[in-house]
Coordinates of C-alpha atoms in Angstrom, one line a residue:
Chain V
M946 CA 1.5 -25.9 1.0
P947 CA -1.8 -25.3 2.7
F948 CA -4.8 -27.3 1.4
Y949 CA -7.9 -25.9 -0.3
Q950 CA -11.5 -26.9 -0.4
Y951 CA -14.3 -26.6 -2.9
F952 CA -17.6 -25.3 -1.7
N953 CA -20.6 -24.8 -4.1
G954 CA -18.5 -23.6 -7.0
D955 CA -15.7 -21.7 -5.1
I956 CA -12.2 -22.9 -4.2
I957 CA -11.4 -21.5 -0.7
P958 CA -8.7 -22.1 2.0
I959 CA -9.2 -25.3 3.9
D960 CA -9.8 -23.6 7.2
Q961 CA -12.3 -21.0 6.0
P962 CA -15.8 -21.5 7.5
A963 CA -18.1 -22.3 4.6
F964 CA -21.5 -23.5 5.8
A965 CA -24.1 -21.1 7.1
T966 CA -25.6 -22.4 10.3
N967 CA -29.0 -23.4 8.9
D968 CA -27.5 -26.3 6.9
L969 CA -29.5 -29.5 7.2
G970 CA -26.3 -31.5 7.6
L971 CA -25.4 -29.6 10.7
L972 CA -28.9 -29.1 12.2
R973 CA -30.5 -32.4 11.1
G974 CA -27.7 -34.8 10.3
Y975 CA -29.0 -34.8 6.8
G976 CA -25.8 -35.4 4.9
L977 CA -23.7 -38.0 3.2
F978 CA -20.0 -38.2 2.3
D979 CA -17.4 -40.2 0.5
Y980 CA -13.7 -40.5 0.9
F981 CA -10.9 -41.7 -1.4
R982 CA -7.3 -41.1 -2.2
T983 CA -4.7 -41.0 -4.9
Y984 CA -1.9 -43.5 -5.6
N985 CA 0.9 -42.2 -7.8
G986 CA -1.1 -39.0 -8.0
V987 CA -4.1 -40.7 -9.6
P988 CA -7.4 -41.1 -7.7
F989 CA -7.9 -44.8 -7.0
R990 CA -11.0 -46.4 -8.6
W991 CA -12.5 -43.0 -9.1
D992 CA -15.5 -44.3 -11.1
D993 CA -16.4 -46.7 -8.3
Y994 CA -16.2 -44.0 -5.7
W995 CA -18.2 -41.5 -7.8
Q996 CA -20.9 -44.2 -8.4
R997 CA -21.2 -44.9 -4.7
F998 CA -21.4 -41.2 -4.0
E999 CA -24.2 -40.8 -6.5
N1000 CA -26.0 -43.8 -5.1
S1001 CA -25.9 -42.4 -1.6
A1002 CA -27.2 -39.0 -2.9
R1003 CA -30.0 -40.7 -4.9
L1004 CA -31.1 -42.7 -1.8
L1005 CA -31.2 -39.5 0.3
K1006 CA -33.0 -37.8 -2.6
L1007 CA -30.3 -35.2 -3.1
Q1008 CA -29.2 -33.9 -6.4
V1009 CA -25.4 -33.8 -6.9
P1010 CA -24.9 -30.2 -8.1
I1011 CA -22.1 -30.9 -10.6
S1012 CA -21.3 -33.7 -13.0
Q1013 CA -18.5 -36.3 -12.7
N1014 CA -16.5 -34.6 -15.3
E1015 CA -16.8 -31.2 -13.6
T1016 CA -15.9 -32.8 -10.3
E1017 CA -12.8 -34.4 -11.8
K1018 CA -11.6 -30.9 -12.9
V1019 CA -12.2 -29.6 -9.3
L1020 CA -10.1 -32.6 -8.0
A1021 CA -7.3 -31.7 -10.4
D1022 CA -7.3 -28.1 -9.2
L1023 CA -7.3 -29.0 -5.5
H1024 CA -4.6 -31.6 -6.1
A1025 CA -2.4 -29.1 -7.9
L1026 CA -3.0 -26.4 -5.2
S1027 CA -1.9 -28.9 -2.5
G1028 CA 1.6 -29.2 -3.9
E1029 CA 1.5 -32.9 -2.7
Q1030 CA 2.1 -36.0 -4.7
E1031 CA -0.6 -37.9 -2.8
V1032 CA -3.8 -36.5 -1.3
A1033 CA -7.1 -37.8 0.0
F1034 CA -10.5 -36.2 -0.9
R1035 CA -13.6 -36.0 1.2
F1036 CA -16.9 -35.3 -0.5
V1037 CA -19.7 -34.0 1.8
L1038 CA -23.2 -33.4 0.4
T1039 CA -25.8 -32.0 2.7
G1040 CA -29.4 -31.1 2.5
G1041 CA -28.4 -27.5 2.2
Y1042 CA -29.9 -24.4 3.7
A1043 CA -33.5 -24.9 4.9
P1044 CA -35.5 -22.0 6.1
D1045 CA -37.9 -24.3 7.9
S1046 CA -35.2 -26.7 9.2
V1047 CA -37.0 -29.6 7.5
N1048 CA -37.4 -29.3 3.7
V1049 CA -34.5 -29.6 1.3
V1050 CA -34.2 -26.7 -1.1
Q1051 CA -30.7 -27.0 -2.6
P1052 CA -27.9 -29.3 -1.4
N1053 CA -24.5 -28.0 -0.4
F1054 CA -21.5 -29.7 -1.9
L1055 CA -18.1 -29.6 -0.2
I1056 CA -14.9 -31.3 -1.4
K1057 CA -12.1 -31.2 1.1
T1058 CA -8.4 -32.0 0.3
E1059 CA -6.9 -34.0 3.1
A1060 CA -3.5 -35.3 4.0
L1061 CA -3.1 -39.1 3.7
P1062 CA -4.1 -40.9 6.8
Q1063 CA -1.5 -42.7 8.9
D1064 CA -1.0 -46.1 7.3
N1065 CA -0.7 -48.1 10.6
P1066 CA 2.0 -50.4 9.1
A1067 CA 2.3 -52.2 12.4
G1068 CA -1.4 -53.0 12.4
R1069 CA -1.1 -54.4 8.9
L1070 CA 1.6 -56.8 10.0
K1071 CA 0.4 -57.7 13.5
G1072 CA -3.3 -57.2 13.1
I1073 CA -5.7 -55.2 15.3
K1074 CA -8.0 -55.7 18.2
V1075 CA -11.7 -54.7 17.8
L1076 CA -14.5 -54.5 20.2
P1077 CA -17.8 -56.2 19.6
Y1078 CA -20.6 -53.7 19.6
Q1079 CA -24.3 -54.4 19.4
Y1080 CA -25.6 -52.1 16.7
V1081 CA -26.5 -52.0 13.1
R1082 CA -26.1 -48.8 11.0
D1083 CA -29.3 -47.0 10.1
L1084 CA -29.7 -46.9 6.3
P1085 CA -26.5 -48.9 5.9
E1086 CA -26.4 -48.7 2.1
I1087 CA -26.0 -44.9 2.3
K1088 CA -22.7 -43.4 3.4
T1089 CA -24.5 -40.9 5.7
T1090 CA -22.5 -38.7 8.1
N1091 CA -23.9 -40.6 11.1
Y1092 CA -21.0 -41.9 13.1
V1093 CA -22.2 -41.1 16.5
H1094 CA -21.4 -44.5 18.1
M1095 CA -17.8 -44.4 16.7
V1096 CA -17.1 -41.0 18.2
L1097 CA -18.9 -41.9 21.4
M1098 CA -16.8 -45.0 21.9
A1099 CA -13.5 -43.5 20.9
D1100 CA -12.2 -43.2 24.5
E1101 CA -13.4 -46.7 25.4
M1102 CA -11.5 -48.1 22.4
K1103 CA -8.3 -46.3 23.5
R1104 CA -8.8 -47.6 27.0
Q1105 CA -9.1 -51.2 25.7
R1106 CA -6.4 -50.7 23.1
A1107 CA -8.8 -51.5 20.4
A1108 CA -8.7 -50.0 16.9
D1109 CA -12.3 -50.3 15.9
L1110 CA -15.8 -51.6 16.7
L1111 CA -17.3 -54.7 15.1
F1112 CA -21.1 -54.2 14.7
Y1113 CA -23.4 -57.2 15.3
K1114 CA -27.0 -57.6 16.0
D1115 CA -29.2 -60.7 16.7
G1116 CA -26.1 -62.8 16.3
E1117 CA -25.2 -61.4 12.8
V1118 CA -22.2 -59.4 12.0
S1119 CA -22.5 -56.5 9.5
E1120 CA -19.3 -54.3 9.4
L1121 CA -16.9 -52.2 11.4
T1122 CA -17.5 -48.5 11.9
R1123 CA -15.9 -47.6 8.6
S1124 CA -14.8 -50.9 7.0
N1125 CA -16.1 -54.3 5.8
I1126 CA -15.4 -57.7 7.3
F1127 CA -14.0 -60.9 5.8
I1128 CA -13.3 -64.2 7.3
F1129 CA -11.5 -67.4 6.2
R1130 CA -13.3 -70.5 7.3
D1131 CA -13.5 -74.1 6.0
G1132 CA -11.1 -73.0 3.3
K1133 CA -13.4 -70.3 2.0
L1134 CA -13.3 -66.6 2.0
I1135 CA -16.6 -65.2 3.3
T1136 CA -17.9 -61.6 3.6
S1137 CA -21.2 -60.3 4.7
N1138 CA -23.7 -59.1 2.2
R1139 CA -26.3 -57.2 4.2
N1140 CA -26.6 -54.2 6.4
I1141 CA -23.3 -53.0 5.0
L1142 CA -21.9 -50.1 3.1
N1143 CA -20.5 -51.5 -0.2
G1144 CA -16.9 -50.8 0.3
I1145 CA -14.7 -50.1 -2.8
T1146 CA -11.8 -51.8 -1.1
R1147 CA -14.1 -54.7 -0.4
K1148 CA -15.0 -54.9 -4.1
V1149 CA -11.3 -54.8 -5.1
V1150 CA -10.4 -57.5 -2.7
L1151 CA -13.2 -59.7 -3.9
E1152 CA -11.9 -59.2 -7.5
L1153 CA -8.3 -60.0 -6.3
A1154 CA -9.4 -63.1 -4.3
E1155 CA -11.5 -64.7 -7.1
A1156 CA -8.6 -66.4 -8.8
H1157 CA -7.2 -67.8 -5.5
F1158 CA -10.1 -68.7 -3.2
E1159 CA -13.6 -70.0 -3.1
V1160 CA -15.7 -67.0 -2.1
E1161 CA -19.0 -66.7 -0.3
V1162 CA -20.9 -63.4 -0.1
R1163 CA -23.7 -64.0 2.4
P1164 CA -24.9 -63.2 6.0
V1165 CA -22.1 -63.8 8.5
F1166 CA -22.7 -64.8 12.1
Y1167 CA -20.8 -63.6 15.1
Q1168 CA -20.0 -67.2 16.2
E1169 CA -18.5 -67.9 12.7
V1170 CA -16.3 -64.8 13.1
I1171 CA -14.8 -65.5 16.5
T1172 CA -14.1 -69.2 15.6
A1173 CA -12.8 -68.3 12.1
D1174 CA -9.3 -69.3 10.9
E1175 CA -8.6 -65.7 9.8
V1176 CA -10.4 -62.4 10.0
F1177 CA -9.6 -59.2 8.3
T1178 CA -11.2 -55.9 7.5
T1179 CA -11.0 -53.7 4.4
S1180 CA -11.3 -50.0 3.8
T1181 CA -9.7 -47.1 1.9
T1182 CA -7.4 -46.4 4.8
K1183 CA -7.0 -49.9 6.3
W1184 CA -6.4 -51.7 3.0
V1185 CA -6.4 -55.4 4.1
M1186 CA -6.0 -55.3 7.8
P1187 CA -5.8 -58.5 9.9
V1188 CA -8.2 -58.6 12.9
V1189 CA -6.5 -60.8 15.5
Q1190 CA -8.7 -60.1 18.6
I1191 CA -12.4 -59.4 19.1
G1192 CA -13.0 -58.3 22.6
D1193 CA -11.3 -60.9 24.8
E1194 CA -11.3 -63.6 22.1
L1195 CA -8.2 -64.2 20.1
I1196 CA -8.7 -65.3 16.5
S1197 CA -6.9 -68.6 16.0
D1198 CA -3.4 -68.1 17.5
G1199 CA -3.8 -64.3 17.6
L1200 CA -1.4 -63.7 14.7
A1201 CA -2.2 -62.2 11.3
G1202 CA -3.3 -65.0 9.0
K1203 CA -1.2 -66.1 6.0
R1204 CA -4.0 -65.8 3.4
T1205 CA -4.9 -62.4 4.8
L1206 CA -1.3 -61.3 4.3
F1207 CA -1.3 -62.8 0.8
L1208 CA -4.4 -60.7 -0.1
Q1209 CA -2.8 -57.7 1.5
E1210 CA 0.2 -58.2 -0.7
L1211 CA -1.9 -58.4 -3.8
F1212 CA -3.7 -55.2 -2.8
E1213 CA -0.4 -53.5 -2.2
K1214 CA 0.9 -54.5 -5.5
L1215 CA -2.2 -53.2 -7.2
V1216 CA -2.1 -49.8 -5.6
S1217 CA 1.7 -49.4 -5.9
G1218 CA 1.3 -49.7 -9.7
W1219 CA -1.9 -47.6 -9.8
G1220 CA -1.9 -45.1 -12.7
K1221 CA 1.4 -46.3 -14.1
Chain E
M1310 CA -34.2 -6.2 12.6
P1311 CA -31.9 -9.1 11.4
F1312 CA -31.2 -11.8 13.9
Y1313 CA -27.8 -12.6 15.4
Q1314 CA -26.2 -15.8 16.6
Y1315 CA -23.7 -16.7 19.2
F1316 CA -20.7 -18.9 18.3
N1317 CA -18.0 -19.9 20.7
G1318 CA -18.0 -16.6 22.5
D1319 CA -18.8 -14.2 19.6
I1320 CA -22.0 -12.6 18.5
I1321 CA -22.2 -12.6 14.7
P1322 CA -24.9 -12.0 12.1
I1323 CA -27.3 -15.0 11.7
D1324 CA -26.2 -15.7 8.1
Q1325 CA -22.5 -15.6 8.7
P1326 CA -20.8 -19.0 8.1
A1327 CA -19.4 -20.0 11.5
F1328 CA -18.2 -23.6 11.4
A1329 CA -15.0 -24.6 9.8
T1330 CA -15.5 -27.8 7.7
N1331 CA -13.8 -30.2 10.0
D1332 CA -16.5 -30.0 12.6
L1333 CA -17.6 -33.4 13.9
G1334 CA -21.3 -32.3 13.8
L1335 CA -21.0 -31.8 10.1
L1336 CA -18.6 -34.7 9.2
R1337 CA -19.8 -37.3 11.7
G1338 CA -23.2 -36.3 12.8
Y1339 CA -21.8 -35.8 16.3
G1340 CA -24.0 -33.1 17.7
L1341 CA -27.0 -32.4 19.8
F1342 CA -29.3 -29.5 20.1
D1343 CA -32.2 -28.0 22.0
Y1344 CA -34.9 -25.6 21.1
F1345 CA -37.2 -23.3 23.1
R1346 CA -39.1 -20.0 22.9
T1347 CA -40.2 -17.0 24.8
Y1348 CA -43.7 -16.1 25.9
N1349 CA -44.2 -12.5 26.9
G1350 CA -40.5 -12.1 26.2
V1351 CA -39.5 -14.6 28.8
P1352 CA -37.9 -18.0 27.9
F1353 CA -40.4 -20.7 28.8
R1354 CA -39.3 -23.3 31.4
W1355 CA -35.7 -22.3 30.9
D1356 CA -34.4 -24.4 33.7
D1357 CA -36.0 -27.5 32.2
Y1358 CA -34.6 -26.9 28.8
W1359 CA -31.2 -26.1 30.1
Q1360 CA -31.2 -29.3 32.2
R1361 CA -32.2 -31.4 29.2
F1362 CA -29.5 -29.8 27.1
E1363 CA -26.9 -30.5 29.7
N1364 CA -28.2 -34.1 30.0
S1365 CA -27.8 -34.6 26.2
A1366 CA -24.3 -33.2 26.4
R1367 CA -23.3 -35.4 29.3
L1368 CA -24.6 -38.5 27.4
L1369 CA -22.6 -37.5 24.3
K1370 CA -19.6 -36.9 26.6
L1371 CA -19.4 -33.2 25.6
Q1372 CA -18.6 -30.4 27.9
V1373 CA -20.9 -27.4 27.6
P1374 CA -18.4 -24.5 27.3
I1375 CA -20.3 -21.9 29.3
S1376 CA -22.5 -22.0 32.4
Q1377 CA -26.3 -21.6 32.6
N1378 CA -25.8 -18.0 33.9
E1379 CA -23.4 -17.0 31.1
T1380 CA -25.8 -18.6 28.6
E1381 CA -28.7 -16.6 30.0
K1382 CA -26.8 -13.4 29.4
V1383 CA -26.1 -14.4 25.8
L1384 CA -29.9 -15.1 25.3
A1385 CA -30.7 -11.6 26.7
D1386 CA -28.2 -10.1 24.2
L1387 CA -29.5 -12.0 21.3
H1388 CA -33.1 -11.2 22.2
A1389 CA -32.3 -7.5 22.5
L1390 CA -30.5 -7.5 19.2
S1391 CA -33.5 -9.2 17.5
G1392 CA -35.8 -6.3 18.2
E1393 CA -38.7 -8.8 18.5
Q1394 CA -41.0 -9.3 21.5
E1395 CA -40.9 -13.1 21.0
V1396 CA -38.1 -15.3 19.6
A1397 CA -37.1 -18.9 19.6
F1398 CA -33.6 -20.1 20.4
R1399 CA -31.8 -23.1 19.0
F1400 CA -28.7 -24.5 20.8
V1401 CA -26.4 -26.6 18.8
L1402 CA -23.4 -28.3 20.5
T1403 CA -21.1 -30.4 18.3
G1404 CA -18.0 -32.5 18.8
G1405 CA -16.0 -29.5 17.5
Y1406 CA -13.0 -29.5 15.2
A1407 CA -11.2 -32.9 14.9
P1408 CA -7.9 -33.2 13.2
D1409 CA -8.4 -36.9 12.8
S1410 CA -12.2 -36.8 12.1
V1411 CA -12.8 -39.0 15.1
N1412 CA -11.7 -37.7 18.5
V1413 CA -13.4 -34.8 20.3
V1414 CA -11.0 -32.1 21.3
Q1415 CA -13.2 -29.1 22.1
P1416 CA -17.0 -28.8 21.4
N1417 CA -18.4 -26.0 19.3
F1418 CA -21.4 -24.2 20.8
L1419 CA -23.8 -22.3 18.6
I1420 CA -27.0 -20.4 19.7
K1421 CA -29.2 -19.3 16.9
T1422 CA -32.0 -16.7 17.3
E1423 CA -35.0 -17.8 15.2
A1424 CA -38.4 -16.4 14.4
L1425 CA -41.3 -18.1 16.0
P1426 CA -42.5 -21.0 14.0
Q1427 CA -46.0 -21.0 12.4
D1428 CA -48.5 -22.0 15.1
N1429 CA -50.8 -24.1 12.8
P1430 CA -54.0 -22.9 14.6
A1431 CA -56.1 -24.9 12.2
G1432 CA -54.2 -28.0 13.2
R1433 CA -54.8 -27.3 16.9
L1434 CA -58.5 -27.1 16.3
K1435 CA -59.1 -29.8 13.7
G1436 CA -56.2 -32.1 14.5
I1437 CA -53.5 -33.5 12.2
K1438 CA -52.9 -36.7 10.2
V1439 CA -49.7 -38.6 10.8
L1440 CA -48.1 -41.5 9.1
P1441 CA -47.1 -44.7 10.9
Y1442 CA -43.4 -45.3 10.4
Q1443 CA -41.4 -48.3 11.6
Y1444 CA -38.4 -46.8 13.4
V1445 CA -37.1 -46.1 16.8
R1446 CA -34.7 -43.2 17.3
D1447 CA -31.1 -44.2 18.1
L1448 CA -30.1 -43.0 21.6
P1449 CA -33.6 -41.6 22.0
E1450 CA -32.8 -39.9 25.4
I1451 CA -30.4 -37.6 23.6
K1452 CA -31.6 -34.8 21.5
T1453 CA -29.0 -35.6 18.8
T1454 CA -29.1 -33.8 15.4
N1455 CA -30.1 -37.1 13.7
Y1456 CA -33.4 -36.4 11.9
V1457 CA -32.6 -38.2 8.7
H1458 CA -35.9 -40.0 8.4
M1459 CA -37.9 -36.9 9.0
V1460 CA -36.2 -35.0 6.2
L1461 CA -36.2 -38.1 3.9
M1462 CA -39.9 -38.5 4.4
A1463 CA -40.8 -34.8 4.1
D1464 CA -42.0 -35.1 0.5
E1465 CA -44.1 -38.3 1.2
M1466 CA -45.7 -36.5 4.1
K1467 CA -46.8 -33.7 1.9
R1468 CA -48.0 -36.1 -0.7
Q1469 CA -50.2 -37.8 1.8
R1470 CA -51.2 -34.5 3.5
A1471 CA -49.7 -35.7 6.8
A1472 CA -48.0 -33.4 9.3
D1473 CA -45.7 -35.9 11.0
L1474 CA -44.5 -39.5 11.4
L1475 CA -45.5 -41.7 14.3
F1476 CA -42.6 -44.0 15.2
Y1477 CA -43.3 -47.6 16.2
K1478 CA -41.4 -50.8 16.4
D1479 CA -42.3 -54.3 17.4
G1480 CA -45.9 -53.1 18.0
E1481 CA -44.8 -50.4 20.4
V1482 CA -45.2 -46.7 19.8
S1483 CA -42.4 -44.3 21.0
E1484 CA -42.9 -40.8 19.7
L1485 CA -43.3 -38.6 16.6
T1486 CA -40.3 -37.1 14.8
R1487 CA -40.1 -34.1 17.2
S1488 CA -42.9 -34.6 19.7
N1489 CA -44.4 -37.0 22.3
I1490 CA -47.6 -38.9 22.1
F1491 CA -50.5 -39.1 24.5
I1492 CA -53.7 -41.1 24.3
F1493 CA -57.0 -41.1 26.2
R1494 CA -58.3 -44.6 26.7
D1495 CA -60.6 -46.2 29.3
G1496 CA -60.9 -42.8 30.9
K1497 CA -57.2 -42.6 31.5
L1498 CA -54.5 -40.3 30.0
I1499 CA -51.6 -42.5 28.9
T1500 CA -48.1 -41.6 27.5
S1501 CA -45.2 -43.7 26.6
N1502 CA -42.2 -43.8 28.9
R1503 CA -39.4 -45.4 26.8
N1504 CA -37.5 -44.8 23.6
I1505 CA -38.5 -41.2 23.8
L1506 CA -37.0 -37.8 24.2
N1507 CA -38.3 -36.3 27.5
G1508 CA -40.3 -33.4 26.1
I1509 CA -40.6 -30.3 28.2
T1510 CA -44.1 -29.8 26.9
R1511 CA -44.9 -33.4 27.8
K1512 CA -43.7 -32.7 31.3
V1513 CA -45.8 -29.5 31.5
V1514 CA -48.9 -31.3 30.2
L1515 CA -48.4 -34.1 32.7
E1516 CA -48.3 -31.5 35.5
L1517 CA -51.5 -29.8 34.1
A1518 CA -53.3 -33.1 33.7
E1519 CA -52.7 -34.5 37.1
A1520 CA -55.5 -32.7 38.8
H1521 CA -58.0 -33.7 36.2
F1522 CA -57.3 -37.2 34.9
E1523 CA -55.9 -40.5 36.0
V1524 CA -52.5 -40.7 34.3
E1525 CA -50.4 -43.7 33.2
V1526 CA -46.8 -43.3 32.1
R1527 CA -45.9 -46.7 30.5
P1528 CA -45.1 -48.5 27.2
V1529 CA -47.9 -47.8 24.7
F1530 CA -48.8 -50.1 21.9
Y1531 CA -49.8 -49.3 18.4
Q1532 CA -53.1 -51.1 18.7
E1533 CA -54.0 -49.0 21.7
V1534 CA -53.3 -45.8 19.8
I1535 CA -55.3 -46.5 16.7
T1536 CA -58.3 -47.6 18.9
A1537 CA -57.9 -44.9 21.5
D1538 CA -60.7 -42.4 22.2
E1539 CA -58.4 -39.4 21.7
V1540 CA -54.8 -39.0 20.6
F1541 CA -52.6 -35.9 20.8
T1542 CA -49.0 -34.9 20.5
T1543 CA -47.0 -32.4 22.5
S1544 CA -44.0 -30.2 21.6
T1545 CA -42.6 -26.8 22.0
T1546 CA -44.0 -25.8 18.6
K1547 CA -47.1 -28.0 18.6
W1548 CA -48.3 -27.3 22.2
V1549 CA -51.2 -29.8 22.6
M1550 CA -52.0 -30.9 19.1
P1551 CA -54.9 -33.4 18.4
V1552 CA -54.0 -36.4 16.2
V1553 CA -57.1 -37.4 14.3
Q1554 CA -55.8 -39.8 11.7
I1555 CA -52.9 -42.3 11.6
G1556 CA -52.3 -43.5 8.1
D1557 CA -55.7 -44.5 6.8
E1558 CA -57.2 -45.0 10.3
L1559 CA -59.4 -42.3 11.8
I1560 CA -59.1 -41.9 15.6
S1561 CA -62.7 -42.2 16.9
D1562 CA -64.8 -39.9 14.8
G1563 CA -61.8 -38.1 13.3
L1564 CA -62.4 -34.9 15.2
A1565 CA -60.2 -33.3 17.9
G1566 CA -61.1 -34.9 21.3
K1567 CA -62.8 -32.8 24.0
R1568 CA -60.3 -33.7 26.7
T1569 CA -57.4 -32.9 24.3
L1570 CA -58.9 -29.5 23.7
F1571 CA -59.4 -29.0 27.4
L1572 CA -55.6 -29.7 28.0
Q1573 CA -54.8 -27.5 25.1
E1574 CA -56.8 -24.7 26.8
L1575 CA -54.9 -25.2 30.1
F1576 CA -51.6 -25.1 28.3
E1577 CA -52.6 -22.0 26.4
K1578 CA -53.6 -20.3 29.6
L1579 CA -50.3 -21.2 31.2
V1580 CA -48.2 -19.8 28.4
S1581 CA -50.3 -16.7 27.8
G1582 CA -49.6 -15.7 31.4
W1583 CA -46.0 -16.8 31.3
G1584 CA -43.5 -14.3 32.9
K1585 CA -46.3 -12.0 34.1

């Protein structure tokens, strides 16, 4: 069945143009988004994603036009219309239409229904290569729509058979383009705590890891990452994805780490039972 | 008469939604724009603006879908439809529709007809206040759509009765949110040469100034600016606008500088005779 989308109170076909062209998201990059999916037909960690979405909106001084409860009803409608067991949802909140191209009057709120992304099962077993990239996201706490460097580097990533970029600056690592970074080192699980978007999968993995590993949440340096025992990245679409190569540097022996695969298994178990 | 806009080959009413919601400009901030106006019905420095637009597109690896000549015909059509003697045009080129939300397939090209902005004649005579803001634009050479800080700070600017932000970082000044900076100091006219968008008005003012002043195009430091004899900013909408206050600091006696007003006069003379 074709998907639908919600825009400012209406449910419309997914390919129908919705935004007038004086939207601040389009003209000024003034927008934020969020993205999550269902497991067993139930949105995963919905409260967490909603809270993050609201936090982004608050930091960009935008009012979310409808409540969490109302949004939940919209999600149920879109899900039912899709005819699919599992879907992903993308929220986009922009500065809305601005007569002067500068001042926010009333935000525009879009919810898109999307097909589940490819799961990259090979990557989950074998791990991925990423490219080091000197950059730190602007306003990293906010899930803004600014992904210019990711799109700009898409061809180069393909050329180098890399799956993502690893952002670092002044020797410190922050995150990948759309996912958080973890390392195992000296027997500890370590993840960076600044200049990052607070990933929901990151949060879940920290919860899962607690019972099994000593955990450090702190600044992480590039040198620590490339000499780590294991490296992995977490996101809604990547789950727990081993990183086995950074530029030309192999991580350890270049194979997915055992503890990484163990955490991946815990995560998989959690989501496969979600909503049951 | 109501304005029209051009979108991927069609001329449509200005308020008609044009973009489908999987556009990379909207979802990923992957877009660039340009903006210029007519004087006496003739686009000002059209070749310069077109060249800058093409340069932004090249740097974002986007193909401009139609040629300069074809675009010129579109401008003539939009101008005629407007029924106005003078109009402004906004070009927006985005990464287009992306099934995977990452890879560019085919850019979307929008040209909007806009009413001329308010000229702020009071500001041109008395000068404006700006707020110092620690920031440097990402990919400053490209006129990307990323103006998040400008929109975010719009309320604060109003509260402090400021007209713009002055970007500086590590003691060095780059530009304002949408305009370039010049200072008069030690008898010389000085403007910054890095981390800036190459303004067309900046270029014109440099041409006009050449015969009258010693000119330096080089890095400019914040301390030089707040202790300058005169400060002004240039843009398509601001022309030559005196800056008389930066945060709490008055520039000289807080009045528009004489040489600034002289350059403003030269610029005004140029545009009032444009196309004649």
